[in-house]
Short mmCIF file of C-alpha atoms in Angstrom, two decimals:
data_model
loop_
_atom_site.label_atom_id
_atom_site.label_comp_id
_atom_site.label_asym_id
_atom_site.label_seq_id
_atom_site.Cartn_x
_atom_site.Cartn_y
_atom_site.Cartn_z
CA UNK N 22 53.76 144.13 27.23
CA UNK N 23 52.57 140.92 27.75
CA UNK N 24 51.00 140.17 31.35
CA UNK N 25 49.61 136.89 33.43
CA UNK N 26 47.07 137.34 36.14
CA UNK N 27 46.12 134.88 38.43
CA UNK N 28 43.62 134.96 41.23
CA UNK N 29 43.10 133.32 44.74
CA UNK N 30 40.04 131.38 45.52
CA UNK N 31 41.11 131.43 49.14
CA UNK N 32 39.69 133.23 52.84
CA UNK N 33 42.85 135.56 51.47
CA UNK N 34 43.36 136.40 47.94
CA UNK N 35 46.60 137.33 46.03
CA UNK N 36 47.81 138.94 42.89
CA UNK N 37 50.69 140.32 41.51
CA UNK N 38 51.35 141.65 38.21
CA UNK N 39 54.41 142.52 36.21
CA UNK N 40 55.31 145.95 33.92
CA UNK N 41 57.11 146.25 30.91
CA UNK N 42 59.58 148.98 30.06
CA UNK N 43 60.73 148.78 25.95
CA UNK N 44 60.75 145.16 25.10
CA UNK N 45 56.73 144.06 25.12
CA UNK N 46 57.48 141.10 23.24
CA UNK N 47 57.17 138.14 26.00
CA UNK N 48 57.77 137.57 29.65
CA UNK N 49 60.92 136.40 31.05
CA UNK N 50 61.46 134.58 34.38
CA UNK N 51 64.10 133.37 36.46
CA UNK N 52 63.05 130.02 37.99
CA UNK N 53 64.23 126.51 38.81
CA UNK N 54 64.06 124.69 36.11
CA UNK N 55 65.31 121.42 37.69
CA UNK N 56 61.68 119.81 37.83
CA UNK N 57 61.07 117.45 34.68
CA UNK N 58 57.57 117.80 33.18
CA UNK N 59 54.55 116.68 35.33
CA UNK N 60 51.51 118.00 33.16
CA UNK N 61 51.67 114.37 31.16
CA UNK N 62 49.92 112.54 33.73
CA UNK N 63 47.07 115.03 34.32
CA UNK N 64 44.68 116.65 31.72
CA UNK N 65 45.52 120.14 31.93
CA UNK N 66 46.46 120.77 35.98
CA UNK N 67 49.76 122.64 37.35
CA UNK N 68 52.37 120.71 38.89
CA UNK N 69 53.21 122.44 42.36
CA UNK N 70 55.75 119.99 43.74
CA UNK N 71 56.53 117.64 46.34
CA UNK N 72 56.19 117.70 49.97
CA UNK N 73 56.10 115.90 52.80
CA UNK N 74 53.10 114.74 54.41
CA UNK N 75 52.48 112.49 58.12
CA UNK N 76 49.81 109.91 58.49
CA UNK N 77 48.69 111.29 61.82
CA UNK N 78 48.63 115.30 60.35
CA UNK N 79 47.45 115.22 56.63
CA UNK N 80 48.34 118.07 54.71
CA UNK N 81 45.40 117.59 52.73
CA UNK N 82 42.29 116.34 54.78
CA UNK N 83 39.72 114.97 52.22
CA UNK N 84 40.85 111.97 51.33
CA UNK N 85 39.44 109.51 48.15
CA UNK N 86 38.44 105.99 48.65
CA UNK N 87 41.07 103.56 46.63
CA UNK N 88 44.17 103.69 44.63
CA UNK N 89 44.28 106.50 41.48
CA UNK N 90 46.06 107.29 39.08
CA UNK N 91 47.34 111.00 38.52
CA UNK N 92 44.46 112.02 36.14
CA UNK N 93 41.43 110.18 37.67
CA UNK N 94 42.51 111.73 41.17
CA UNK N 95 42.33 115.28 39.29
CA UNK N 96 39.47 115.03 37.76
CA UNK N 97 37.53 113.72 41.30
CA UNK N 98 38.46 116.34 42.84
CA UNK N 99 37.50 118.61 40.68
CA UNK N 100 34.20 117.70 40.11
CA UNK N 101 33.85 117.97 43.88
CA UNK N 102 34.98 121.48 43.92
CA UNK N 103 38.40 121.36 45.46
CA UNK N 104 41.63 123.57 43.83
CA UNK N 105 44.46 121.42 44.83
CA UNK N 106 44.87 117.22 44.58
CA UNK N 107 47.45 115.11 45.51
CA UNK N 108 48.36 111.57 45.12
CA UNK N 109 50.91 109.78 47.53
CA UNK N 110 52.20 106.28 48.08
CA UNK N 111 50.76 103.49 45.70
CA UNK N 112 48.11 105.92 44.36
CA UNK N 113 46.19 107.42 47.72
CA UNK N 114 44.15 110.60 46.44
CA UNK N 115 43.50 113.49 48.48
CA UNK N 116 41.89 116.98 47.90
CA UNK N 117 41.90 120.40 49.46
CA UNK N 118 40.74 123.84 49.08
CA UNK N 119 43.27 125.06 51.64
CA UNK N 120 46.88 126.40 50.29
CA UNK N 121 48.93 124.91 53.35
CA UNK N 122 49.79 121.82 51.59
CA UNK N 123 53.37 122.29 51.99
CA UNK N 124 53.40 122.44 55.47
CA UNK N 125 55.45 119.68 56.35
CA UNK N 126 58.05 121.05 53.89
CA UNK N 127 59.23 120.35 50.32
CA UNK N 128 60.64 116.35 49.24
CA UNK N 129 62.55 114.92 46.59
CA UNK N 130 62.85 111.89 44.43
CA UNK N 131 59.22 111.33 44.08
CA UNK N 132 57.88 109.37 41.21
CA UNK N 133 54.85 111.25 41.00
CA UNK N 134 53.53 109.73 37.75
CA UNK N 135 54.32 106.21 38.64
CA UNK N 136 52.37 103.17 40.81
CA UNK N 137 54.26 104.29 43.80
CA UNK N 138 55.09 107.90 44.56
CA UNK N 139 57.01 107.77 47.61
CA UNK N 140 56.47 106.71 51.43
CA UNK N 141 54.73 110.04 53.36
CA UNK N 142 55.32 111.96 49.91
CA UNK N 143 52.73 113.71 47.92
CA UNK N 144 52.55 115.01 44.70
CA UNK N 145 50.67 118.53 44.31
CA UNK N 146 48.69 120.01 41.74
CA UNK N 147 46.10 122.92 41.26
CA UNK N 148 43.05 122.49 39.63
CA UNK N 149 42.29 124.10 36.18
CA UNK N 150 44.62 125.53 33.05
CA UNK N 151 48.29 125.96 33.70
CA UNK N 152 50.22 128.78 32.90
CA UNK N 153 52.45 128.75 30.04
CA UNK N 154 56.04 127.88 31.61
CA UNK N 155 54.73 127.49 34.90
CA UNK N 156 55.58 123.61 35.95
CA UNK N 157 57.18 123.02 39.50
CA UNK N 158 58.17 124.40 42.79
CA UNK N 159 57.97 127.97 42.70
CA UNK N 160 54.46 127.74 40.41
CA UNK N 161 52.58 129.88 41.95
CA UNK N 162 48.89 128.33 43.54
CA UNK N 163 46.63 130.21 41.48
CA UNK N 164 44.39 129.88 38.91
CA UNK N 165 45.50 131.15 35.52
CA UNK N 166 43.19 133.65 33.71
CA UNK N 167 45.84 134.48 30.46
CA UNK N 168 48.43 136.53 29.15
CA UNK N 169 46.91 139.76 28.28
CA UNK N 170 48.75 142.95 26.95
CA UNK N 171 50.03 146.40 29.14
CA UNK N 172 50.50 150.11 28.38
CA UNK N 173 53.44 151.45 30.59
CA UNK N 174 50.70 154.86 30.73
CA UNK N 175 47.86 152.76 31.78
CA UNK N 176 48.46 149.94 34.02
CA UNK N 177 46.10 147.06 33.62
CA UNK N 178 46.60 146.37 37.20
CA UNK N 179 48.02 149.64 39.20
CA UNK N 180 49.63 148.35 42.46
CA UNK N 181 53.23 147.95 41.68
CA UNK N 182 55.70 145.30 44.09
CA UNK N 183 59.33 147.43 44.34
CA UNK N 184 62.18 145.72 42.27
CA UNK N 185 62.20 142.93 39.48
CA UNK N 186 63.45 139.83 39.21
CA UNK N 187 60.12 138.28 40.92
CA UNK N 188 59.07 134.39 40.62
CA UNK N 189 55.48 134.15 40.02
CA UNK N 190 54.99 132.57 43.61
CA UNK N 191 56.81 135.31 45.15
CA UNK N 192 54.86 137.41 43.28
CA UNK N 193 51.33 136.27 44.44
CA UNK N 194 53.29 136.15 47.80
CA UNK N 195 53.90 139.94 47.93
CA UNK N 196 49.91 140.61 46.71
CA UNK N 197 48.75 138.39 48.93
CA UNK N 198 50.09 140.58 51.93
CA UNK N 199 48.85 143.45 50.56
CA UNK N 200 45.01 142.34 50.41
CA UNK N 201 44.67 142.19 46.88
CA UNK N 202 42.97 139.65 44.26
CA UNK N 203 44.73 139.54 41.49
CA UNK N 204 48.57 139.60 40.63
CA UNK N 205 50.31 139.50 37.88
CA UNK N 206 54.23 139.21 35.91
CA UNK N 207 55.65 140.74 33.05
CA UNK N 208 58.80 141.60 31.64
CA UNK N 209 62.19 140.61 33.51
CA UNK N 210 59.58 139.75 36.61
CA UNK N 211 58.00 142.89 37.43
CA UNK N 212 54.93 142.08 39.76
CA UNK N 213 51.53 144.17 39.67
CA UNK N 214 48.66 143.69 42.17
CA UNK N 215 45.47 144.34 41.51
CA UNK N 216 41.69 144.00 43.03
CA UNK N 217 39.95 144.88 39.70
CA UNK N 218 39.12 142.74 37.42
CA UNK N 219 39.90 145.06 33.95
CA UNK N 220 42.59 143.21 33.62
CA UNK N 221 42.52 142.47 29.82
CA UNK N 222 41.40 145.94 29.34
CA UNK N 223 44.29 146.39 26.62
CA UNK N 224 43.11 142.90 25.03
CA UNK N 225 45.20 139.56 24.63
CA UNK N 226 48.36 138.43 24.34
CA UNK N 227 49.99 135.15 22.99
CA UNK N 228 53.77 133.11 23.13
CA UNK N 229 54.21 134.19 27.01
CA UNK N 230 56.70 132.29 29.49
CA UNK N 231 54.58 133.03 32.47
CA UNK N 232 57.11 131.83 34.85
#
């Protein structure tokens, strides 16, 4: 099987993982698909979406001095040590370590590549690689650690989430109740949770659709 694990650099940390029954040739995943590539604009970050943000309660607190585009915005905050940016309006940068960016709920028609993004919208990404198929709402807010391989007779990540058909956000979701630090999807969107970190104990995998 092939298997994605992702882990939470948050107060609470989430994982979920994914098993494979027969078929171990790639991972499979349900998801909206209705988001158009954002990963052009930015060197290697994942696209989380579009929200709504107010001038007087920032979603994201730390903000940048001056206009940005897309992939100088990333790249400050990443040097300064934050996991998510965002750039709103005519190219405002802001940065946060905090996963409640979406408070103020999800918006639309955002140019999120473009001089101006939208009035009181912001464009979300997390730091770091992106998972393979992962681009959009429903990404989950995670750093991506690979596609590694599964046993069905020894579990890479033991903790298995009841049912398929899982996103990779709901995924982390269900971990992410349950305590743990790493999660994990495979097959038709089984979800695995796990808080060790042997979790390319059966070695790597390659050609997975993470989400």
């Amino acid at each position: 099987m092939k298997l994605i694990t992702l882990t939470v650099l948050a107060a609470i940390s989430a994982a979920s993982g994914s098993s494979l029954r027969g078929d171990f040739e790639t991972d499979v995943v349900a998801v909206d698909t209705s988001n158009r590539n954002l990963q052009d604009c930015v060197a290697s970050s994942s696209f989380l979406g579009c929200f709504k943000d107010r001038n007087n309660n920032r979603a994201m607190t730390h903000e940048v001095d001056g206009r940005h585009t897309a992939e100088v915005c990333e790249s400050t905050c990443a040097d300064m040590g934050y996991m998510y940016f965002a750039r709103e309006w005519k190219g405002q940068c802001f940065c946060s370590n905090s996963s409640d960016y979406d408070k103020h709920g999800g918006a639309d028609d955002c140019d999120c590549c473009g001089d101006d993004v939208g009035s009181r919208k912001m464009c979300v990404w997390m730091t770091g690689d992106a998972a393979p198929g992962c681009d959009g709402n429903g990404a989950p807010s995670a750093p991506y650690h690979g596609c590694f391989r599964d046993r069905n007779k020894d579990r890479a990540l033991p903790y298995l989430v009841r049912g398929r058909n899982h996103s990779a956000r709901d995924c982390q979701d269900e971990c992410s109740e349950m305590g743990m630090k790493y999660f994990a999807r495979e097959w038709k969107g089984q979800c695995f949770c796990s808080n060790d970190d042997d979790y390319e104990k059966h070695g790597a995998a390659d050609d997975c659709d993470c989400c």
